[in-house]
mmCIF file of N, CA and C in Angstrom:
data_model
loop_
_atom_site.group_PDB
_atom_site.id
_atom_site.type_symbol
_atom_site.label_atom_id
_atom_site.label_comp_id
_atom_site.label_asym_id
_atom_site.label_seq_id
_atom_site.Cartn_x
_atom_site.Cartn_y
_atom_site.Cartn_z
ATOM 1 N N UNK A 1 138.585 271.100 147.948
ATOM 2 C CA UNK A 1 137.696 272.120 147.460
ATOM 3 C C UNK A 1 136.384 271.456 147.049
ATOM 4 N N UNK A 2 135.280 272.035 147.481
ATOM 5 C CA UNK A 2 133.969 271.477 147.161
ATOM 6 C C UNK A 2 133.671 271.686 145.664
ATOM 7 N N UNK A 3 133.017 270.719 145.052
ATOM 8 C CA UNK A 3 132.621 270.839 143.674
ATOM 9 C C UNK A 3 131.279 271.598 143.581
ATOM 10 N N UNK A 4 131.192 272.436 142.626
ATOM 11 C CA UNK A 4 129.957 273.197 142.382
ATOM 12 C C UNK A 4 129.175 272.537 141.276
ATOM 13 N N UNK A 5 127.860 272.375 141.449
ATOM 14 C CA UNK A 5 127.047 271.817 140.371
ATOM 15 C C UNK A 5 127.178 272.662 139.108
ATOM 16 N N UNK A 6 126.989 272.062 137.960
ATOM 17 C CA UNK A 6 127.117 272.770 136.706
ATOM 18 C C UNK A 6 125.808 272.813 135.968
ATOM 19 N N UNK A 7 125.702 273.766 135.063
ATOM 20 C CA UNK A 7 124.510 273.780 134.179
ATOM 21 C C UNK A 7 124.979 273.398 132.818
ATOM 22 N N UNK A 8 124.248 272.466 132.237
ATOM 23 C CA UNK A 8 124.534 272.044 130.857
ATOM 24 C C UNK A 8 123.553 272.644 129.884
ATOM 25 N N UNK A 9 124.057 273.198 128.835
ATOM 26 C CA UNK A 9 123.222 273.727 127.773
ATOM 27 C C UNK A 9 123.475 272.901 126.536
ATOM 28 N N UNK A 10 122.468 272.667 125.744
ATOM 29 C CA UNK A 10 122.659 271.867 124.518
ATOM 30 C C UNK A 10 123.330 272.693 123.462
ATOM 31 N N UNK A 11 124.564 272.304 123.167
ATOM 32 C CA UNK A 11 125.299 272.956 122.068
ATOM 33 C C UNK A 11 125.797 271.947 121.057
ATOM 34 N N UNK A 12 125.754 270.677 121.507
ATOM 35 C CA UNK A 12 126.233 269.569 120.613
ATOM 36 C C UNK A 12 125.102 269.229 119.629
ATOM 37 N N UNK A 13 125.510 268.790 118.437
ATOM 38 C CA UNK A 13 124.501 268.390 117.435
ATOM 39 C C UNK A 13 123.936 267.010 117.767
ATOM 40 N N UNK A 14 124.541 266.265 118.674
ATOM 41 C CA UNK A 14 124.108 264.919 119.030
ATOM 42 C C UNK A 14 123.264 264.920 120.268
ATOM 43 N N UNK A 15 121.904 264.894 120.179
ATOM 44 C CA UNK A 15 121.069 264.966 121.380
ATOM 45 C C UNK A 15 121.366 263.856 122.391
ATOM 46 N N UNK A 16 121.703 262.648 121.887
ATOM 47 C CA UNK A 16 121.977 261.550 122.787
ATOM 48 C C UNK A 16 123.239 261.839 123.620
ATOM 49 N N UNK A 17 124.222 262.459 123.013
ATOM 50 C CA UNK A 17 125.444 262.820 123.741
ATOM 51 C C UNK A 17 125.107 263.846 124.826
ATOM 52 N N UNK A 18 124.260 264.804 124.535
ATOM 53 C CA UNK A 18 123.870 265.779 125.512
ATOM 54 C C UNK A 18 123.183 265.107 126.697
ATOM 55 N N UNK A 19 122.305 264.202 126.496
ATOM 56 C CA UNK A 19 121.591 263.513 127.561
ATOM 57 C C UNK A 19 122.519 262.678 128.392
ATOM 58 N N UNK A 20 123.486 261.986 127.758
ATOM 59 C CA UNK A 20 124.504 261.226 128.563
ATOM 60 C C UNK A 20 125.358 262.140 129.391
ATOM 61 N N UNK A 21 125.717 263.303 128.835
ATOM 62 C CA UNK A 21 126.543 264.246 129.571
ATOM 63 C C UNK A 21 125.715 264.866 130.741
ATOM 64 N N UNK A 22 124.442 265.160 130.509
ATOM 65 C CA UNK A 22 123.596 265.750 131.493
ATOM 66 C C UNK A 22 123.417 264.817 132.692
ATOM 67 N N UNK A 23 123.457 263.497 132.443
ATOM 68 C CA UNK A 23 123.356 262.546 133.554
ATOM 69 C C UNK A 23 124.539 262.612 134.500
ATOM 70 N N UNK A 24 125.694 263.136 134.031
ATOM 71 C CA UNK A 24 126.880 263.238 134.878
ATOM 72 C C UNK A 24 126.770 264.402 135.837
ATOM 73 N N UNK A 25 126.213 265.524 135.401
ATOM 74 C CA UNK A 25 126.099 266.743 136.178
ATOM 75 C C UNK A 25 124.645 267.001 136.572
ATOM 76 N N UNK A 26 124.447 268.185 137.169
ATOM 77 C CA UNK A 26 123.122 268.582 137.587
ATOM 78 C C UNK A 26 122.809 269.934 136.934
ATOM 79 N N UNK A 27 121.670 270.020 136.328
ATOM 80 C CA UNK A 27 121.228 271.244 135.728
ATOM 81 C C UNK A 27 120.674 272.123 136.830
ATOM 82 N N UNK A 28 121.331 273.306 137.114
ATOM 83 C CA UNK A 28 120.933 274.125 138.233
ATOM 84 C C UNK A 28 120.500 275.519 137.847
ATOM 85 N N UNK A 29 120.911 276.061 136.699
ATOM 86 C CA UNK A 29 120.631 277.400 136.317
ATOM 87 C C UNK A 29 121.312 278.426 137.233
ATOM 88 N N UNK A 30 121.071 279.698 136.952
ATOM 89 C CA UNK A 30 121.755 280.748 137.709
ATOM 90 C C UNK A 30 121.269 280.768 139.165
ATOM 91 N N UNK A 31 119.972 280.546 139.417
ATOM 92 C CA UNK A 31 119.469 280.543 140.783
ATOM 93 C C UNK A 31 120.097 279.403 141.589
ATOM 94 N N UNK A 32 120.274 278.224 141.002
ATOM 95 C CA UNK A 32 120.916 277.109 141.667
ATOM 96 C C UNK A 32 122.362 277.373 141.926
ATOM 97 N N UNK A 33 123.022 278.013 141.002
ATOM 98 C CA UNK A 33 124.430 278.393 141.196
ATOM 99 C C UNK A 33 124.582 279.329 142.359
ATOM 100 N N UNK A 34 123.726 280.338 142.418
ATOM 101 C CA UNK A 34 123.809 281.332 143.480
ATOM 102 C C UNK A 34 123.512 280.730 144.839
ATOM 103 N N UNK A 35 122.787 279.627 144.876
ATOM 104 C CA UNK A 35 122.476 278.940 146.188
ATOM 105 C C UNK A 35 123.583 277.981 146.584
ATOM 106 N N UNK A 36 124.509 277.646 145.694
ATOM 107 C CA UNK A 36 125.581 276.697 145.990
ATOM 108 C C UNK A 36 126.617 277.342 146.860
ATOM 109 N N UNK A 37 127.506 276.542 147.465
ATOM 110 C CA UNK A 37 128.578 277.056 148.337
ATOM 111 C C UNK A 37 129.537 277.928 147.514
ATOM 112 N N UNK A 38 129.692 279.231 147.895
ATOM 113 C CA UNK A 38 130.512 280.112 147.151
ATOM 114 C C UNK A 38 131.922 280.288 147.701
ATOM 115 N N UNK A 39 132.787 280.921 146.930
ATOM 116 C CA UNK A 39 134.012 281.515 147.424
ATOM 117 C C UNK A 39 133.690 282.953 147.823
ATOM 118 N N UNK A 40 134.511 283.556 148.669
ATOM 119 C CA UNK A 40 134.238 284.925 149.080
ATOM 120 C C UNK A 40 135.414 285.813 148.654
ATOM 121 N N UNK A 41 135.053 286.952 148.030
ATOM 122 C CA UNK A 41 136.024 287.957 147.665
ATOM 123 C C UNK A 41 136.133 288.973 148.828
ATOM 124 N N UNK A 42 137.151 289.851 148.771
ATOM 125 C CA UNK A 42 137.302 290.867 149.831
ATOM 126 C C UNK A 42 137.172 292.215 149.198
ATOM 127 N N UNK A 43 136.537 293.160 149.938
ATOM 128 C CA UNK A 43 136.470 294.551 149.465
ATOM 129 C C UNK A 43 137.867 295.128 149.350
ATOM 130 N N UNK A 44 138.037 295.991 148.373
ATOM 131 C CA UNK A 44 139.360 296.586 148.140
ATOM 132 C C UNK A 44 139.121 298.075 147.732
ATOM 133 N N UNK A 45 139.917 298.948 148.375
ATOM 134 C CA UNK A 45 139.831 300.360 147.989
ATOM 135 C C UNK A 45 140.525 300.608 146.687
ATOM 136 N N UNK A 46 139.975 301.517 145.920
ATOM 137 C CA UNK A 46 140.631 301.963 144.658
ATOM 138 C C UNK A 46 141.126 303.370 144.810
ATOM 139 N N UNK A 47 142.084 303.786 144.011
ATOM 140 C CA UNK A 47 142.667 305.104 144.195
ATOM 141 C C UNK A 47 141.760 306.255 143.788
ATOM 142 N N UNK A 48 140.586 306.044 143.305
ATOM 143 C CA UNK A 48 139.672 307.092 142.903
ATOM 144 C C UNK A 48 138.637 307.360 143.946
ATOM 145 N N UNK A 49 138.304 308.603 144.127
ATOM 146 C CA UNK A 49 137.305 309.023 145.125
ATOM 147 C C UNK A 49 135.972 308.382 144.857
ATOM 148 N N UNK A 50 135.389 307.792 145.914
ATOM 149 C CA UNK A 50 134.061 307.184 145.798
ATOM 150 C C UNK A 50 133.989 305.877 145.077
ATOM 151 N N UNK A 51 135.103 305.316 144.723
ATOM 152 C CA UNK A 51 135.110 303.988 143.985
ATOM 153 C C UNK A 51 135.574 302.890 144.922
ATOM 154 N N UNK A 52 134.980 301.748 144.752
ATOM 155 C CA UNK A 52 135.422 300.565 145.496
ATOM 156 C C UNK A 52 135.379 299.361 144.557
ATOM 157 N N UNK A 53 136.038 298.316 144.985
ATOM 158 C CA UNK A 53 136.114 297.123 144.157
ATOM 159 C C UNK A 53 136.268 295.924 145.106
ATOM 160 N N UNK A 54 136.686 294.802 144.545
ATOM 161 C CA UNK A 54 136.937 293.652 145.345
ATOM 162 C C UNK A 54 138.118 292.867 144.827
ATOM 163 N N UNK A 55 138.668 292.012 145.691
ATOM 164 C CA UNK A 55 139.786 291.152 145.313
ATOM 165 C C UNK A 55 139.374 289.716 145.460
ATOM 166 N N UNK A 56 139.880 288.866 144.537
ATOM 167 C CA UNK A 56 139.605 287.394 144.635
ATOM 168 C C UNK A 56 140.225 286.879 145.901
ATOM 169 N N UNK A 57 139.849 285.661 146.235
ATOM 170 C CA UNK A 57 140.506 284.950 147.357
ATOM 171 C C UNK A 57 141.977 284.738 146.931
ATOM 172 N N UNK A 58 142.852 284.484 147.901
ATOM 173 C CA UNK A 58 144.298 284.423 147.683
ATOM 174 C C UNK A 58 144.651 283.455 146.534
ATOM 175 N N UNK A 59 144.073 282.248 146.580
ATOM 176 C CA UNK A 59 144.369 281.240 145.551
ATOM 177 C C UNK A 59 144.103 281.705 144.143
ATOM 178 N N UNK A 60 142.998 282.437 143.981
ATOM 179 C CA UNK A 60 142.640 282.946 142.635
ATOM 180 C C UNK A 60 143.490 284.158 142.259
ATOM 181 N N UNK A 61 143.814 284.999 143.225
ATOM 182 C CA UNK A 61 144.650 286.192 142.930
ATOM 183 C C UNK A 61 145.994 285.848 142.397
ATOM 184 N N UNK A 62 146.610 284.819 143.005
ATOM 185 C CA UNK A 62 148.007 284.459 142.629
ATOM 186 C C UNK A 62 148.082 283.211 141.753
ATOM 187 N N UNK A 63 146.999 282.811 141.113
ATOM 188 C CA UNK A 63 147.025 281.635 140.234
ATOM 189 C C UNK A 63 147.997 281.838 139.075
ATOM 190 N N UNK A 64 148.815 280.859 138.817
ATOM 191 C CA UNK A 64 149.678 280.871 137.662
ATOM 192 C C UNK A 64 149.027 280.222 136.429
ATOM 193 N N UNK A 65 147.865 279.662 136.626
ATOM 194 C CA UNK A 65 147.138 278.982 135.536
ATOM 195 C C UNK A 65 146.071 279.877 134.878
ATOM 196 N N UNK A 66 145.188 280.495 135.758
ATOM 197 C CA UNK A 66 144.030 281.184 135.268
ATOM 198 C C UNK A 66 144.284 282.706 135.214
ATOM 199 N N UNK A 67 143.929 283.304 134.069
ATOM 200 C CA UNK A 67 144.099 284.743 133.823
ATOM 201 C C UNK A 67 142.756 285.378 133.414
ATOM 202 N N UNK A 68 142.290 286.401 134.177
ATOM 203 C CA UNK A 68 141.029 287.003 133.813
ATOM 204 C C UNK A 68 141.144 287.784 132.505
ATOM 205 N N UNK A 69 140.037 287.836 131.750
ATOM 206 C CA UNK A 69 140.076 288.462 130.423
ATOM 207 C C UNK A 69 139.033 289.538 130.313
ATOM 208 N N UNK A 70 137.813 289.263 130.564
ATOM 209 C CA UNK A 70 136.731 290.219 130.316
ATOM 210 C C UNK A 70 135.728 290.216 131.440
ATOM 211 N N UNK A 71 134.930 291.252 131.478
ATOM 212 C CA UNK A 71 133.922 291.348 132.560
ATOM 213 C C UNK A 71 132.614 291.943 131.947
ATOM 214 N N UNK A 72 131.517 291.426 132.423
ATOM 215 C CA UNK A 72 130.178 291.934 132.045
ATOM 216 C C UNK A 72 129.360 292.064 133.304
ATOM 217 N N UNK A 73 128.488 293.049 133.314
ATOM 218 C CA UNK A 73 127.584 293.268 134.457
ATOM 219 C C UNK A 73 126.140 293.031 134.005
ATOM 220 N N UNK A 74 125.301 292.501 134.959
ATOM 221 C CA UNK A 74 123.948 292.264 134.645
ATOM 222 C C UNK A 74 123.133 292.026 135.881
ATOM 223 N N UNK A 75 121.898 291.632 135.755
ATOM 224 C CA UNK A 75 121.079 291.267 136.914
ATOM 225 C C UNK A 75 120.093 290.205 136.445
ATOM 226 N N UNK A 76 119.698 289.390 137.409
ATOM 227 C CA UNK A 76 118.708 288.345 137.105
ATOM 228 C C UNK A 76 117.735 288.284 138.302
ATOM 229 N N UNK A 77 116.475 288.548 138.043
ATOM 230 C CA UNK A 77 115.448 288.593 139.085
ATOM 231 C C UNK A 77 115.861 289.499 140.224
ATOM 232 N N UNK A 78 116.428 290.645 139.928
ATOM 233 C CA UNK A 78 116.781 291.615 140.933
ATOM 234 C C UNK A 78 118.146 291.386 141.585
ATOM 235 N N UNK A 79 118.846 290.326 141.208
ATOM 236 C CA UNK A 79 120.179 290.044 141.788
ATOM 237 C C UNK A 79 121.247 290.626 140.835
ATOM 238 N N UNK A 80 121.998 291.645 141.305
ATOM 239 C CA UNK A 80 123.053 292.143 140.464
ATOM 240 C C UNK A 80 124.267 291.207 140.459
ATOM 241 N N UNK A 81 124.852 291.018 139.307
ATOM 242 C CA UNK A 81 126.006 290.092 139.262
ATOM 243 C C UNK A 81 126.970 290.572 138.186
ATOM 244 N N UNK A 82 128.191 290.049 138.287
ATOM 245 C CA UNK A 82 129.201 290.260 137.230
ATOM 246 C C UNK A 82 129.583 288.875 136.735
ATOM 247 N N UNK A 83 129.970 288.775 135.463
ATOM 248 C CA UNK A 83 130.511 287.560 134.904
ATOM 249 C C UNK A 83 131.907 287.889 134.398
ATOM 250 N N UNK A 84 132.889 287.146 134.818
ATOM 251 C CA UNK A 84 134.261 287.367 134.440
ATOM 252 C C UNK A 84 134.751 286.165 133.620
ATOM 253 N N UNK A 85 135.323 286.388 132.446
ATOM 254 C CA UNK A 85 135.832 285.280 131.655
ATOM 255 C C UNK A 85 137.342 285.126 131.969
ATOM 256 N N UNK A 86 137.827 283.910 131.930
ATOM 257 C CA UNK A 86 139.199 283.575 132.241
ATOM 258 C C UNK A 86 139.749 282.600 131.184
ATOM 259 N N UNK A 87 141.012 282.631 130.927
ATOM 260 C CA UNK A 87 141.621 281.572 130.127
ATOM 261 C C UNK A 87 142.733 280.933 130.937
ATOM 262 N N UNK A 88 143.044 279.694 130.576
ATOM 263 C CA UNK A 88 144.059 278.922 131.293
ATOM 264 C C UNK A 88 145.361 278.855 130.557
ATOM 265 N N UNK A 89 146.437 279.132 131.260
ATOM 266 C CA UNK A 89 147.780 278.889 130.761
ATOM 267 C C UNK A 89 148.043 277.389 130.798
ATOM 268 N N UNK A 90 148.554 276.807 129.734
ATOM 269 C CA UNK A 90 148.869 275.349 129.785
ATOM 270 C C UNK A 90 149.927 275.055 130.840
ATOM 271 N N UNK A 91 149.709 273.968 131.541
ATOM 272 C CA UNK A 91 150.733 273.522 132.541
ATOM 273 C C UNK A 91 151.001 272.070 132.269
ATOM 274 N N UNK A 92 152.303 271.787 132.228
ATOM 275 C CA UNK A 92 152.785 270.392 131.975
ATOM 276 C C UNK A 92 152.167 269.871 130.667
ATOM 277 N N UNK A 93 152.028 270.770 129.676
ATOM 278 C CA UNK A 93 151.527 270.384 128.371
ATOM 279 C C UNK A 93 150.024 270.178 128.322
ATOM 280 N N UNK A 94 149.296 270.482 129.374
ATOM 281 C CA UNK A 94 147.829 270.298 129.390
ATOM 282 C C UNK A 94 147.160 271.623 129.583
ATOM 283 N N UNK A 95 146.166 271.874 128.717
ATOM 284 C CA UNK A 95 145.379 273.068 128.872
ATOM 285 C C UNK A 95 144.073 272.804 129.613
ATOM 286 N N UNK A 96 143.551 273.800 130.265
ATOM 287 C CA UNK A 96 142.281 273.609 131.012
ATOM 288 C C UNK A 96 141.162 274.351 130.308
ATOM 289 N N UNK A 97 141.440 275.042 129.217
ATOM 290 C CA UNK A 97 140.372 275.720 128.487
ATOM 291 C C UNK A 97 140.032 277.089 129.042
ATOM 292 N N UNK A 98 138.749 277.278 129.233
ATOM 293 C CA UNK A 98 138.218 278.538 129.692
ATOM 294 C C UNK A 98 137.213 278.323 130.820
ATOM 295 N N UNK A 99 137.003 279.402 131.579
ATOM 296 C CA UNK A 99 135.932 279.354 132.581
ATOM 297 C C UNK A 99 135.358 280.723 132.712
ATOM 298 N N UNK A 100 134.189 280.792 133.315
ATOM 299 C CA UNK A 100 133.605 282.075 133.727
ATOM 300 C C UNK A 100 133.380 282.054 135.218
ATOM 301 N N UNK A 101 133.429 283.231 135.818
ATOM 302 C CA UNK A 101 133.151 283.367 137.221
ATOM 303 C C UNK A 101 131.941 284.268 137.368
ATOM 304 N N UNK A 102 130.953 283.771 138.126
ATOM 305 C CA UNK A 102 129.751 284.523 138.399
ATOM 306 C C UNK A 102 129.913 285.126 139.770
ATOM 307 N N UNK A 103 129.799 286.465 139.864
ATOM 308 C CA UNK A 103 130.020 287.189 141.139
ATOM 309 C C UNK A 103 128.643 287.805 141.552
ATOM 310 N N UNK A 104 128.211 287.437 142.764
ATOM 311 C CA UNK A 104 126.989 287.975 143.355
ATOM 312 C C UNK A 104 127.353 289.333 143.964
ATOM 313 N N UNK A 105 126.779 290.425 143.439
ATOM 314 C CA UNK A 105 127.147 291.767 143.865
ATOM 315 C C UNK A 105 126.196 292.386 144.853
ATOM 316 N N UNK A 106 125.371 291.568 145.518
ATOM 317 C CA UNK A 106 124.441 292.102 146.502
ATOM 318 C C UNK A 106 125.150 292.738 147.711
ATOM 319 N N UNK A 107 126.273 292.129 148.145
ATOM 320 C CA UNK A 107 127.031 292.631 149.270
ATOM 321 C C UNK A 107 128.411 293.000 148.750
ATOM 322 N N UNK A 108 128.632 294.260 148.453
ATOM 323 C CA UNK A 108 129.898 294.708 147.822
ATOM 324 C C UNK A 108 131.068 294.646 148.807
ATOM 325 N N UNK A 109 130.791 294.559 150.111
ATOM 326 C CA UNK A 109 131.866 294.416 151.061
ATOM 327 C C UNK A 109 132.429 293.020 151.092
ATOM 328 N N UNK A 110 131.617 292.034 150.732
ATOM 329 C CA UNK A 110 132.066 290.616 150.718
ATOM 330 C C UNK A 110 131.324 289.847 149.654
ATOM 331 N N UNK A 111 131.657 290.143 148.381
ATOM 332 C CA UNK A 111 130.947 289.464 147.269
ATOM 333 C C UNK A 111 131.223 287.930 147.298
ATOM 334 N N UNK A 112 130.255 287.233 146.874
ATOM 335 C CA UNK A 112 130.376 285.755 146.719
ATOM 336 C C UNK A 112 130.591 285.454 145.257
ATOM 337 N N UNK A 113 131.376 284.383 144.953
ATOM 338 C CA UNK A 113 131.573 284.043 143.562
ATOM 339 C C UNK A 113 131.739 282.514 143.372
ATOM 340 N N UNK A 114 131.477 282.130 142.113
ATOM 341 C CA UNK A 114 131.529 280.721 141.724
ATOM 342 C C UNK A 114 132.240 280.616 140.406
ATOM 343 N N UNK A 115 133.154 279.670 140.263
ATOM 344 C CA UNK A 115 133.800 279.404 138.971
ATOM 345 C C UNK A 115 132.993 278.315 138.233
ATOM 346 N N UNK A 116 132.816 278.509 136.943
ATOM 347 C CA UNK A 116 132.104 277.551 136.067
ATOM 348 C C UNK A 116 133.055 277.237 134.910
ATOM 349 N N UNK A 117 133.546 275.999 134.880
ATOM 350 C CA UNK A 117 134.450 275.543 133.825
ATOM 351 C C UNK A 117 133.631 275.304 132.546
ATOM 352 N N UNK A 118 134.082 275.863 131.413
ATOM 353 C CA UNK A 118 133.376 275.703 130.181
ATOM 354 C C UNK A 118 133.914 274.452 129.474
ATOM 355 N N UNK A 119 133.049 273.525 129.206
ATOM 356 C CA UNK A 119 133.460 272.228 128.652
ATOM 357 C C UNK A 119 132.606 271.856 127.462
ATOM 358 N N UNK A 120 133.076 270.857 126.727
ATOM 359 C CA UNK A 120 132.297 270.286 125.603
ATOM 360 C C UNK A 120 132.208 268.782 125.816
ATOM 361 N N UNK A 121 130.993 268.237 125.838
ATOM 362 C CA UNK A 121 130.884 266.799 126.060
ATOM 363 C C UNK A 121 131.387 266.049 124.805
ATOM 364 N N UNK A 122 131.967 264.877 125.043
ATOM 365 C CA UNK A 122 132.411 264.021 123.960
ATOM 366 C C UNK A 122 132.082 262.552 124.319
ATOM 367 N N UNK A 123 131.583 261.807 123.314
ATOM 368 C CA UNK A 123 131.209 260.434 123.557
ATOM 369 C C UNK A 123 132.444 259.548 123.517
ATOM 370 N N UNK A 124 132.564 258.612 124.468
ATOM 371 C CA UNK A 124 133.608 257.585 124.442
ATOM 372 C C UNK A 124 132.948 256.268 124.717
ATOM 373 N N UNK A 125 133.630 255.138 124.501
ATOM 374 C CA UNK A 125 133.008 253.856 124.827
ATOM 375 C C UNK A 125 132.641 253.735 126.309
ATOM 376 N N UNK A 126 133.303 254.486 127.192
ATOM 377 C CA UNK A 126 132.983 254.422 128.616
ATOM 378 C C UNK A 126 131.858 255.405 128.992
ATOM 379 N N UNK A 127 131.407 256.225 128.060
ATOM 380 C CA UNK A 127 130.362 257.223 128.355
ATOM 381 C C UNK A 127 130.791 258.591 127.930
ATOM 382 N N UNK A 128 130.114 259.617 128.415
ATOM 383 C CA UNK A 128 130.413 261.000 128.051
ATOM 384 C C UNK A 128 131.554 261.524 128.948
ATOM 385 N N UNK A 129 132.477 262.200 128.301
ATOM 386 C CA UNK A 129 133.520 262.906 129.068
ATOM 387 C C UNK A 129 133.544 264.343 128.574
ATOM 388 N N UNK A 130 134.254 265.203 129.342
ATOM 389 C CA UNK A 130 134.250 266.611 129.035
ATOM 390 C C UNK A 130 135.616 267.064 128.600
ATOM 391 N N UNK A 131 135.702 267.762 127.453
ATOM 392 C CA UNK A 131 136.947 268.356 126.976
ATOM 393 C C UNK A 131 136.892 269.872 127.238
ATOM 394 N N UNK A 132 138.060 270.508 127.417
ATOM 395 C CA UNK A 132 138.083 271.963 127.551
ATOM 396 C C UNK A 132 137.492 272.652 126.333
#
């Protein structure tokens, strides 16, 4: 699976830690995320007249780790999108934390989406690492 660039926002109180963490990833913003290689959802009929929806790709639909929680709709520079929050079920005693999925809603028959893992940078002697 291809890795998607991430956007880092300063939330830590230690500016030096933020800069070390930023060196690991690439700051891309929403426009950069929408330009990255996406996953594709499939259109899905709903039982109500005039309503349609979409289904995640097979791996996301049947995941035993990630469970969707909430959804929000919005737009940025004319691009309609949805943001879905997920939480991770611990597996083998390890948790993966939380993630959000950004869904590009311009083509409702085949929406594109990207998962963004929510992490917190932490300083170690080897450099910055990311915790869930």
